[in-house]
Amino acid sequence: MSLEKEISKRRTFAIISHPDAGKTTLTEKFLLFGGAIVTAGAVKSNKIRKAATSDFMEIEKQRGISVATSVMGFDYNGMRVNILDTPGHKDFAEDTYRTLTAVDSVILVVDCIKGVEEQTEKLMSVCRMRNTPVIIFINKLDREGKDPFDLLDELQEKLQIHVRPLTWPIGGGSSFQGVYNLYQKELNIFEPNKTGISENKAKIVDLADEKMTEFIGKMETEKLRDDVHLIEDLFEPFNEELYRDGLIAPVFFGSAINNFGIQELLETFLKIAPPPSSRECIERTVDAREPKFSGFVFKIHANLDPNHRDRIAFLKICSGKFERNKFYWHTRLNKKIRFSNPTSFMANEKTLIEEAYPGDVIGLYDNSVFKIGDTLSEGESLHFKGIPSFSPEIFKELENRDPFKTKQLEKGIQQLTEEGVAQLFTQQPGNRKIVGTVGELQFDVIKFRLEHEYGAKCDFRPLNYKNAYWVTGNTPAALQHFLRDRASLIAFDKEDRPVYLSESDWMLNMIKQSFSEIQFHSTSEFSETKVGLVKS
Ligand code: G4P
């Protein structure tokens, strides 16, 4: 099959949500439709449960299990579907943000009772950074939830994106009868069904059709007709191009646990979601159809078995064809490497692959040669954009508890931060090490792994910072002045870029007013034009 055909049949996406909205359930139902699993409950083990927050080893074990299910691929109606899994636990949100750099689109699950939640907003803001196309699935319609029009308002307001319903619920909670598909002009009758994959469809092209009342009763028929008129008044017809540009999000309603609205979500998704296209590099834009292979590492997962220190690097293929045992160029290390055991992931199975195409994610056994963001190519020096670090939310100073193991501690923290477990900032004088994470849990994980994998003992001293901002200046002199003046709040990230550690929004605003020639960036990726990255 030609490269172009391989690309056009691939859809690589992530299902994301605030914990408990139904991401795992929806993923599982997609896998059932795709025939990748045969029983419900198969991907449940992938979920990091709330009850386990204090038991981080259990969480690590579950993360171990999740390596196998990190990418779930299956074929459906001639298409190749790659679902990139993201951890449900909020302390691993950074893993999720990074995974979003590797997808071509996203399905965002929202609980109809709770509406837009904290994590929903954060995830959406990450999608907005790259204009990732988003489909919204409003879940749990079998339960009494918010009014659907209110939900649409809430989505537009809190997620800052235009929405367009493509299906519409008839009743809700105990009186939930089904959805009307505004896109296909089809009525879907709800029948609770937790295990099978059947859906009862009634082809009713014209809403004025009297047969409608036979299915949903007179009152609901009238309400549906009124609602649909209102929707047509309020919303422009669905525009696929605006969706693909990340400017409008189509909205579907359903009940994942009851398998309701899932098949039409999947099928519409496959029709409208974009295949892999082009991707920006610092040097140029890389088109997926270019014959030469290129790809980047967006995630690294450590092997939990202490006897096998190797890690798995997850590589997203951006252009051309990847082949096993062929030499590729590692841009950062400036050397050729070949891979004899690249793997692909099919639900719970890892399989050796001979070749892979744009949109695919492959696992490469890694003996510490990779960092997140590394690029492989056929010789060209490329640096893919859009793989930034985000500001951590919790900061602690790393304290060495065993001076005889300083080297081990340094190596360990270096490697763990390269894996993306946390971010490391260094402060001068004294080489003070500040570790930043999005959740408390990571500190337990780091401490445990430093001790068990590197033989180093450490403590973490809490620091009072709220956010880290990458700073640039209008001129190198302005930046130098700022870095010297505020030295006690400046640290350097792993690439030696200066960050300002902010204690509060109030302080940040004061500083912004005092230093008008300095720019503060909440991610590590920003326009390079004003960067004066000179270490003081
Ligand atoms: P997450 O991955 O987003 O965290 O959510 P998950 O799918 O695990 O779903 C969270 C809870 O919501 C689960 O219940 C799940 O069964 C339930 N759920 C998912 N979809 C629906 C739906 O359409 N309707 C209703 N009523 N519930 C739904 P749980 O009790 O936490 O777990 P479990 O014991 O069912 O596994």
Coordinates of C-alpha atoms and ligand atoms in Angstrom, one line a residue:
M1 CA 0.0 0.0 0.0
S2 CA 1.3 3.5 -0.9
L3 CA 2.5 5.8 1.9
E4 CA -0.3 8.2 1.1
K5 CA -2.9 5.4 1.6
E6 CA -1.3 4.3 4.8
I7 CA -1.5 7.9 6.1
S8 CA -5.0 8.5 5.0
K9 CA -6.4 5.5 6.9
R10 CA -4.8 6.4 10.2
R11 CA -6.5 8.3 13.1
T12 CA -4.3 8.9 16.1
F13 CA -6.1 10.5 19.1
A14 CA -6.5 10.6 22.8
I15 CA -9.6 10.3 25.0
I16 CA -9.3 12.8 27.9
S17 CA -11.4 13.8 30.8
H18 CA -11.5 15.0 34.4
P19 CA -11.2 11.8 36.5
D20 CA -14.4 9.8 36.7
A21 CA -16.2 11.4 33.7
G22 CA -16.0 8.1 31.8
K23 CA -12.7 8.1 29.8
T24 CA -11.8 4.5 30.7
T25 CA -15.4 3.3 30.0
L26 CA -15.5 5.0 26.6
T27 CA -12.0 3.7 25.7
E28 CA -13.2 0.2 26.5
K29 CA -16.3 0.5 24.4
F30 CA -14.3 1.7 21.4
L31 CA -12.0 -1.3 21.8
L32 CA -15.0 -3.6 22.0
F33 CA -16.3 -2.1 18.7
G34 CA -12.9 -2.5 17.2
G35 CA -12.7 -6.1 18.3
A36 CA -9.5 -5.4 20.1
I37 CA -10.9 -6.8 23.3
V38 CA -13.8 -9.2 23.8
T39 CA -15.0 -8.5 27.3
A40 CA -15.8 -5.4 29.2
G41 CA -13.5 -4.7 32.1
A42 CA -10.4 -5.5 30.2
V43 CA -8.8 -2.1 30.4
K44 CA -10.0 -1.3 33.9
S45 CA -6.7 -2.5 35.3
N46 CA -5.1 0.5 33.6
K47 CA -7.0 2.9 35.8
I48 CA -5.1 4.4 38.7
R49 CA -7.7 4.4 41.5
K50 CA -8.3 7.1 44.0
A51 CA -8.1 4.7 46.9
A52 CA -4.5 3.9 45.9
T53 CA -3.1 7.5 46.3
S54 CA -1.1 6.6 49.3
D55 CA 0.1 3.3 47.9
F56 CA 2.4 4.6 45.2
M57 CA 4.0 1.2 44.5
E58 CA 0.6 0.0 43.6
I59 CA 0.4 3.0 41.3
E60 CA 3.8 2.2 39.8
K61 CA 2.6 -1.3 39.2
Q62 CA -0.5 0.0 37.5
R63 CA 1.7 2.3 35.5
G64 CA 3.7 -0.8 34.5
I65 CA 0.5 -2.5 33.3
S66 CA -0.4 0.7 31.5
V67 CA 2.8 0.5 29.3
A68 CA 1.2 -2.3 27.4
T69 CA -2.0 -0.4 27.0
S70 CA -0.4 3.0 26.4
V71 CA -1.3 2.9 22.8
M72 CA -4.3 0.9 21.8
G73 CA -4.5 0.2 18.1
F74 CA -7.2 -1.5 16.2
D75 CA -8.7 -1.7 12.7
Y76 CA -12.3 -0.5 12.0
N77 CA -14.0 -0.3 8.7
G78 CA -10.7 -0.2 6.8
M79 CA -9.3 2.5 9.1
R80 CA -6.4 2.1 11.5
V81 CA -7.3 3.6 14.9
N82 CA -4.6 4.5 17.4
I83 CA -5.9 5.5 20.9
L84 CA -3.1 7.0 23.0
D85 CA -4.0 6.4 26.6
T86 CA -3.5 9.0 29.3
P87 CA -3.3 8.4 33.0
G88 CA -6.5 9.1 34.9
H89 CA -4.8 10.3 38.1
K90 CA -4.4 14.0 38.2
D91 CA -0.9 13.8 39.7
F92 CA 0.2 12.4 36.4
A93 CA -1.3 15.3 34.4
E94 CA 2.0 16.1 32.9
D95 CA 2.2 12.7 31.3
T96 CA -1.2 13.5 29.8
Y97 CA -0.1 16.9 28.5
R98 CA 2.9 15.3 26.8
T99 CA 0.8 12.6 25.2
L100 CA -1.4 15.4 23.8
T101 CA 1.6 16.6 21.8
A102 CA 1.6 13.4 19.9
V103 CA -2.1 13.2 18.8
D104 CA -3.8 14.5 15.7
S105 CA -7.1 15.0 17.6
V106 CA -8.9 14.5 20.9
I107 CA -12.2 13.3 22.3
L108 CA -13.0 15.1 25.5
V109 CA -15.5 13.4 27.9
V110 CA -17.6 15.5 30.1
D111 CA -19.9 14.2 32.9
C112 CA -23.5 15.6 32.3
I113 CA -24.0 16.0 36.0
K114 CA -20.8 17.7 36.9
G115 CA -20.3 19.7 33.6
V116 CA -16.9 21.2 33.0
E117 CA -14.4 20.4 35.8
E118 CA -11.0 21.7 36.8
Q119 CA -9.0 19.1 34.8
T120 CA -11.3 19.5 31.8
E121 CA -10.4 23.2 31.6
K122 CA -6.6 22.5 31.9
L123 CA -6.7 19.8 29.2
M124 CA -8.6 22.0 26.9
S125 CA -6.1 24.8 27.3
V126 CA -3.3 22.4 26.3
C127 CA -5.4 21.4 23.2
R128 CA -5.8 25.1 22.4
M129 CA -2.1 25.6 22.3
R130 CA -1.7 23.5 19.2
N131 CA -5.3 24.0 17.8
T132 CA -5.9 20.3 18.2
P133 CA -9.3 19.4 16.9
V134 CA -11.7 18.4 19.7
I135 CA -14.9 16.4 19.8
I136 CA -16.8 16.6 23.1
F137 CA -18.8 13.6 24.4
I138 CA -21.3 14.4 27.1
N139 CA -21.6 11.2 29.1
K140 CA -23.9 9.6 31.7
L141 CA -27.1 10.6 30.1
D142 CA -28.8 7.8 31.9
R143 CA -28.5 9.9 35.0
E144 CA -30.2 13.2 35.9
G145 CA -27.8 15.8 34.6
K146 CA -27.7 19.5 33.7
D147 CA -30.0 20.9 30.9
P148 CA -28.2 20.3 27.6
F149 CA -28.5 23.9 26.5
D150 CA -26.9 25.0 29.8
L151 CA -24.2 22.5 29.2
L152 CA -23.4 23.9 25.8
D153 CA -23.2 27.4 27.3
E154 CA -20.9 26.1 30.0
L155 CA -18.7 24.4 27.4
Q156 CA -18.4 27.6 25.3
E157 CA -17.7 29.8 28.3
K158 CA -15.3 27.7 30.3
L159 CA -13.5 25.9 27.5
Q160 CA -13.4 29.0 25.3
I161 CA -14.4 27.2 22.2
H162 CA -17.4 27.4 19.9
V163 CA -19.5 24.2 20.0
R164 CA -22.0 22.6 17.6
P165 CA -24.2 19.7 18.8
L166 CA -24.3 16.8 16.3
T167 CA -26.6 14.7 18.4
W168 CA -29.3 15.8 20.8
P169 CA -30.7 14.0 23.9
I170 CA -34.3 13.1 24.3
G171 CA -35.1 13.4 28.0
G172 CA -32.5 12.6 30.6
G173 CA -32.0 10.4 33.7
S174 CA -34.8 8.0 34.3
S175 CA -36.8 9.5 31.4
F176 CA -33.8 9.3 28.9
Q177 CA -35.2 7.9 25.6
G178 CA -32.3 8.3 23.2
V179 CA -30.7 10.8 21.0
Y180 CA -31.6 12.4 17.7
N181 CA -28.6 12.5 15.3
L182 CA -28.7 16.0 13.8
Y183 CA -25.9 15.0 11.4
Q184 CA -27.3 11.8 10.0
K185 CA -31.0 12.7 10.6
E186 CA -31.6 9.5 12.6
L187 CA -33.3 8.7 15.8
N188 CA -31.5 6.4 18.2
I189 CA -33.7 4.7 20.8
F190 CA -32.0 4.0 24.1
E191 CA -32.0 0.5 25.5
P192 CA -29.7 0.0 28.5
N193 CA -27.0 -2.4 27.4
K194 CA -23.8 -2.8 29.3
T195 CA -22.2 -5.6 27.5
G196 CA -23.4 -6.0 23.9
I197 CA -22.8 -3.5 21.1
S198 CA -26.3 -3.3 19.5
E199 CA -28.0 0.0 19.0
N200 CA -31.6 0.4 17.9
K201 CA -31.9 3.0 15.1
A202 CA -34.9 4.4 13.5
K203 CA -34.4 6.2 10.3
I204 CA -36.5 9.2 10.5
V205 CA -35.3 11.8 8.0
D206 CA -38.0 14.3 8.6
L207 CA -38.6 15.5 12.1
A208 CA -42.2 16.2 11.2
D209 CA -42.7 12.5 10.5
E210 CA -45.7 11.3 12.6
K211 CA -43.9 7.9 13.3
M212 CA -41.7 9.8 15.7
T213 CA -44.4 9.7 18.4
E214 CA -44.5 5.9 18.1
F215 CA -41.0 5.8 19.4
I216 CA -40.7 8.6 21.9
G217 CA -44.3 9.7 22.7
K218 CA -46.1 12.9 21.9
M219 CA -44.6 15.2 24.5
E220 CA -41.0 14.3 23.8
T221 CA -41.6 14.6 20.1
E222 CA -42.8 18.1 20.4
K223 CA -40.0 19.1 22.7
L224 CA -37.4 17.5 20.4
R225 CA -38.9 19.5 17.4
D226 CA -38.7 22.7 19.4
D227 CA -35.2 22.0 20.6
V228 CA -34.0 21.2 17.1
H229 CA -35.5 24.5 15.7
L230 CA -33.7 26.4 18.5
I231 CA -30.4 24.6 17.7
E232 CA -30.8 25.6 14.1
D233 CA -31.4 29.2 15.1
L234 CA -28.6 29.3 17.5
F235 CA -25.8 27.4 15.7
E236 CA -24.3 27.6 12.3
P237 CA -24.4 24.3 10.3
F238 CA -21.5 22.1 11.3
N239 CA -18.4 23.1 9.4
E240 CA -15.8 20.3 9.2
E241 CA -13.0 22.7 8.3
L242 CA -13.5 24.8 11.4
Y243 CA -13.4 21.6 13.5
R244 CA -10.2 20.5 11.9
D245 CA -8.7 24.0 12.6
G246 CA -9.6 23.6 16.2
L247 CA -12.1 26.4 16.1
I248 CA -15.3 24.6 16.7
A249 CA -16.0 21.4 18.8
P250 CA -18.8 19.1 17.7
V251 CA -20.8 17.7 20.7
F252 CA -22.3 14.2 21.1
F253 CA -24.5 13.0 23.9
G254 CA -24.6 9.4 25.2
S255 CA -24.0 6.9 28.0
A256 CA -20.7 5.1 27.7
I257 CA -21.5 2.4 30.3
N258 CA -24.7 1.6 28.4
N259 CA -23.0 1.6 25.0
F260 CA -25.3 4.3 24.0
G261 CA -24.2 6.9 21.4
I262 CA -20.8 5.2 21.1
Q263 CA -20.9 3.7 17.7
E264 CA -22.1 6.9 16.1
L265 CA -19.5 8.8 18.0
L266 CA -16.8 6.4 16.6
E267 CA -18.1 6.4 13.1
T268 CA -18.6 10.2 12.9
F269 CA -15.1 10.6 14.5
L270 CA -13.6 8.4 11.7
K271 CA -15.4 10.5 9.1
I272 CA -14.4 13.9 10.3
A273 CA -11.2 13.6 12.3
P274 CA -8.0 14.5 10.5
P275 CA -5.3 12.0 9.5
P276 CA -1.7 12.8 10.3
S277 CA -0.7 15.9 8.3
S278 CA 2.1 18.3 8.8
R279 CA 4.1 19.2 11.8
E280 CA 6.2 22.3 12.6
C281 CA 9.9 22.0 13.3
I282 CA 12.2 24.8 14.3
E283 CA 13.9 24.4 10.9
R284 CA 10.8 23.9 8.7
T285 CA 7.4 22.2 8.4
V286 CA 7.5 18.5 7.9
D287 CA 4.8 16.9 5.8
A288 CA 3.6 13.4 6.8
R289 CA 3.8 12.4 3.1
E290 CA 7.5 13.1 2.7
P291 CA 9.2 9.8 1.8
K292 CA 11.9 10.3 4.4
F293 CA 11.2 9.1 7.9
S294 CA 11.1 11.4 10.9
G295 CA 9.6 11.1 14.4
F296 CA 10.0 12.3 18.0
V297 CA 9.9 10.9 21.5
F298 CA 7.1 12.1 23.6
K299 CA 7.1 9.7 26.5
I300 CA 9.6 7.5 28.2
H301 CA 8.6 4.7 30.6
A302 CA 11.0 3.0 32.9
N303 CA 11.1 -0.8 33.3
L304 CA 9.9 -1.6 36.7
D305 CA 12.0 -4.7 37.0
P306 CA 15.2 -3.4 38.8
N307 CA 17.2 -6.1 37.0
H308 CA 16.4 -4.5 33.7
R309 CA 17.3 -0.9 33.7
D310 CA 16.1 -0.3 30.2
R311 CA 13.3 2.0 29.4
I312 CA 10.7 2.2 26.6
A313 CA 10.7 5.4 24.6
F314 CA 7.5 6.1 22.7
L315 CA 8.1 7.5 19.3
K316 CA 5.5 9.2 17.2
I317 CA 6.1 8.9 13.5
C318 CA 5.7 12.2 11.7
S319 CA 6.7 11.4 8.1
G320 CA 7.9 8.6 5.8
K321 CA 8.2 5.0 6.7
F322 CA 10.0 3.6 9.7
E323 CA 11.8 0.3 9.2
R324 CA 13.2 -2.1 11.7
N325 CA 17.0 -2.5 11.7
K326 CA 17.6 0.6 9.5
F327 CA 20.0 3.2 10.8
Y328 CA 18.4 6.5 11.8
W329 CA 19.9 9.8 12.8
H330 CA 19.6 10.8 16.5
T331 CA 19.6 14.6 16.1
R332 CA 20.6 15.6 19.7
L333 CA 23.4 12.9 20.0
N334 CA 24.6 13.5 16.4
K335 CA 24.8 9.8 15.8
K336 CA 23.3 6.9 13.9
I337 CA 21.3 4.3 15.8
R338 CA 19.3 1.3 14.7
F339 CA 16.5 -0.6 16.5
S340 CA 16.2 -4.3 16.3
N341 CA 13.1 -4.7 18.5
P342 CA 10.7 -1.9 17.8
T343 CA 7.2 -2.7 19.1
S344 CA 3.7 -1.7 18.3
F345 CA 0.8 -2.0 20.7
M346 CA -2.4 -3.8 20.1
A347 CA -4.6 -3.5 23.1
N348 CA -2.9 -5.7 25.7
E349 CA -0.3 -7.1 23.3
K350 CA 3.1 -5.8 22.3
T351 CA 4.3 -7.0 19.0
L352 CA 7.5 -6.7 17.1
I353 CA 7.0 -4.6 14.0
E354 CA 8.9 -4.4 10.7
E355 CA 7.6 -1.0 9.6
A356 CA 5.4 1.8 10.8
Y357 CA 3.8 4.9 9.3
P358 CA 2.9 8.5 10.2
G359 CA 0.4 8.5 13.0
D360 CA 1.7 5.3 14.5
V361 CA 3.4 5.2 17.9
I362 CA 6.1 2.7 18.4
G363 CA 8.0 1.6 21.4
L364 CA 11.8 1.6 21.3
Y365 CA 13.9 -0.1 23.9
D366 CA 16.1 2.6 25.3
N367 CA 19.4 2.4 27.1
S368 CA 19.3 6.0 28.3
V369 CA 19.8 7.4 24.8
F370 CA 16.5 9.3 24.7
K371 CA 15.1 12.4 26.3
I372 CA 11.6 13.6 25.8
G373 CA 11.5 15.7 22.6
D374 CA 14.4 13.9 20.9
T375 CA 14.1 13.5 17.1
L376 CA 15.1 10.6 14.8
S377 CA 15.4 11.3 11.1
E378 CA 17.2 10.0 7.9
G379 CA 20.0 12.5 8.4
E380 CA 18.4 15.9 8.5
S381 CA 18.7 17.9 11.7
L382 CA 15.1 18.5 12.8
H383 CA 13.6 19.7 16.1
F384 CA 9.9 19.3 16.4
K385 CA 8.0 22.1 18.1
G386 CA 5.0 21.7 20.3
I387 CA 6.6 19.5 23.0
P388 CA 6.9 22.0 25.8
S389 CA 7.4 21.6 29.5
F390 CA 4.6 23.1 31.5
S391 CA 4.9 24.9 34.8
P392 CA 4.9 22.5 37.7
E393 CA 2.6 23.3 40.6
I394 CA 4.5 21.9 43.6
F395 CA 8.2 22.7 44.2
K396 CA 10.6 21.1 46.7
E397 CA 14.3 21.2 47.3
L398 CA 16.1 17.9 46.9
E399 CA 18.3 17.2 50.0
N400 CA 20.9 14.5 49.9
R401 CA 20.7 12.2 52.9
D402 CA 23.9 10.2 52.2
P403 CA 26.9 12.3 51.1
F404 CA 28.7 9.1 50.0
K405 CA 26.0 8.6 47.4
T406 CA 26.1 12.1 45.8
K407 CA 27.0 10.7 42.4
Q408 CA 24.2 8.2 42.4
L409 CA 21.7 10.8 43.5
E410 CA 22.8 13.2 40.7
K411 CA 22.6 10.5 38.1
G412 CA 19.2 9.2 39.4
I413 CA 17.5 12.6 39.5
Q414 CA 18.9 13.4 36.1
Q415 CA 17.5 10.2 34.6
L416 CA 14.1 10.4 36.3
T417 CA 13.6 13.9 35.2
E418 CA 14.6 12.9 31.6
E419 CA 11.8 10.3 31.8
G420 CA 9.5 13.2 32.6
V421 CA 8.6 12.0 36.1
A422 CA 9.3 15.6 37.3
Q423 CA 11.1 18.7 36.3
L424 CA 14.5 19.7 37.6
F425 CA 15.6 23.2 38.2
T426 CA 19.1 24.2 39.4
Q427 CA 19.8 27.3 41.4
Q428 CA 23.1 29.0 41.9
P429 CA 25.1 29.4 44.0
G430 CA 25.5 26.0 45.5
N431 CA 23.9 23.9 42.7
R432 CA 20.7 23.7 44.7
K433 CA 18.3 21.3 43.1
I434 CA 14.6 22.1 43.0
V435 CA 12.2 19.5 41.8
G436 CA 8.8 20.6 40.4
T437 CA 5.8 18.3 39.8
V438 CA 2.1 18.6 39.3
G439 CA 1.2 16.2 42.2
E440 CA 2.5 15.2 45.6
L441 CA 2.6 11.6 44.5
Q442 CA 5.6 12.1 42.2
F443 CA 7.8 13.0 45.2
D444 CA 7.0 9.6 46.8
V445 CA 7.7 7.9 43.5
I446 CA 11.1 9.7 43.0
K447 CA 12.2 9.0 46.6
F448 CA 11.3 5.3 46.2
R449 CA 13.0 4.9 42.9
L450 CA 16.1 6.8 43.8
E451 CA 16.6 4.5 46.8
H452 CA 15.7 1.2 45.0
E453 CA 17.2 1.9 41.6
Y454 CA 20.1 4.1 42.4
G455 CA 20.9 3.4 46.0
A456 CA 20.6 7.1 46.9
K457 CA 18.7 8.5 49.8
C458 CA 17.0 11.9 49.8
D459 CA 14.5 14.2 51.5
F460 CA 12.3 16.9 50.0
R461 CA 12.0 20.3 51.7
P462 CA 8.8 22.1 50.7
L463 CA 9.2 25.5 49.0
N464 CA 6.7 28.2 48.7
Y465 CA 6.6 28.7 45.0
K466 CA 3.4 28.5 43.0
N467 CA 4.6 28.6 39.4
A468 CA 7.6 28.6 37.2
Y469 CA 7.9 31.1 34.3
W470 CA 10.4 30.8 31.5
V471 CA 11.8 34.3 31.0
T472 CA 13.1 36.2 28.0
G473 CA 14.2 39.8 27.6
N474 CA 14.0 42.4 24.9
T475 CA 17.7 42.6 25.0
P476 CA 20.4 40.4 26.5
A477 CA 21.4 43.3 28.9
A478 CA 17.8 43.6 30.1
L479 CA 17.6 39.9 30.8
Q480 CA 21.0 39.8 32.6
H481 CA 19.9 42.7 34.8
F482 CA 16.7 40.9 35.7
L483 CA 18.5 37.6 36.4
R484 CA 21.0 39.4 38.7
D485 CA 18.4 41.6 40.4
R486 CA 16.1 38.7 41.2
A487 CA 18.8 36.0 41.6
S488 CA 17.1 34.4 44.7
L489 CA 14.0 33.5 42.6
I490 CA 15.8 32.4 39.5
A491 CA 16.7 28.8 38.6
F492 CA 17.7 27.1 35.4
D493 CA 15.9 24.2 33.7
K494 CA 17.6 21.1 32.2
E495 CA 18.3 23.0 29.0
D496 CA 19.9 25.9 31.0
R497 CA 17.0 28.2 30.3
P498 CA 16.3 30.7 33.1
V499 CA 13.0 30.4 34.9
Y500 CA 11.5 32.8 37.5
L501 CA 10.0 31.0 40.5
S502 CA 6.8 32.9 41.4
E503 CA 5.5 32.9 45.0
S504 CA 2.1 34.4 44.0
D505 CA 0.2 36.0 41.1
W506 CA 0.3 39.3 43.0
M507 CA 4.2 39.1 43.2
L508 CA 4.3 38.2 39.5
N509 CA 2.3 41.2 38.6
M510 CA 4.5 43.5 40.7
I511 CA 7.6 42.1 39.0
K512 CA 6.0 42.4 35.5
Q513 CA 5.4 46.1 36.3
S514 CA 9.0 46.7 37.5
F515 CA 10.6 44.8 34.6
S516 CA 8.7 45.8 31.5
E517 CA 11.4 44.5 29.2
I518 CA 11.0 40.9 30.5
Q519 CA 8.5 38.4 29.1
F520 CA 7.1 35.6 31.4
H521 CA 6.1 32.3 29.7
S522 CA 4.0 29.6 31.3
T523 CA 5.5 26.9 29.1
S524 CA 9.1 26.3 27.9
E525 CA 8.1 26.8 24.3
F526 CA 7.7 30.3 23.0
S527 CA 8.7 32.5 20.1
E528 CA 12.4 32.2 19.9
T529 CA 12.9 35.8 18.6
K530 CA 13.5 37.4 22.0
V531 CA 15.3 34.7 23.7
G532 CA 18.5 35.8 25.4
L533 CA 19.4 32.5 26.9
V534 CA 22.7 33.4 28.5
K535 CA 23.4 31.9 31.8
S536 CA 24.6 34.5 34.3
Ligands
G4P1 P1 -12.4 7.8 34.1 O1 -11.6 6.9 33.3 O2 -12.8 9.1 33.4 O3 -11.9 8.1 35.5 O4 -13.9 7.2 34.4 P2 -14.4 5.7 34.3 O5 -14.6 5.3 32.9 O6 -13.6 4.8 35.2 O7 -15.9 6.0 34.9 C1 -16.0 6.5 36.3 C2 -17.3 5.9 36.9 O8 -18.4 6.4 36.1 C3 -17.3 4.4 36.9 O9 -18.1 4.0 38.0 C4 -18.1 4.1 35.6 O10 -18.7 2.8 35.7 C5 -19.1 5.2 35.6 N1 -19.7 5.5 34.3 C6 -19.1 5.6 33.1 N2 -19.9 5.9 32.1 C7 -21.1 6.0 32.7 C8 -22.5 6.2 32.1 O11 -22.7 6.4 31.0 N3 -23.5 6.2 33.1 C9 -23.3 6.0 34.4 N4 -24.3 6.0 35.2 N5 -22.1 5.7 34.9 C10 -21.0 5.7 34.1 P3 -17.3 3.5 39.3 O12 -18.4 3.1 40.2 O13 -16.4 4.5 39.8 O14 -16.5 2.3 38.8 P4 -16.9 0.8 38.4 O15 -17.1 0.2 39.8 O16 -18.2 0.9 37.7 O17 -15.8 0.3 37.7

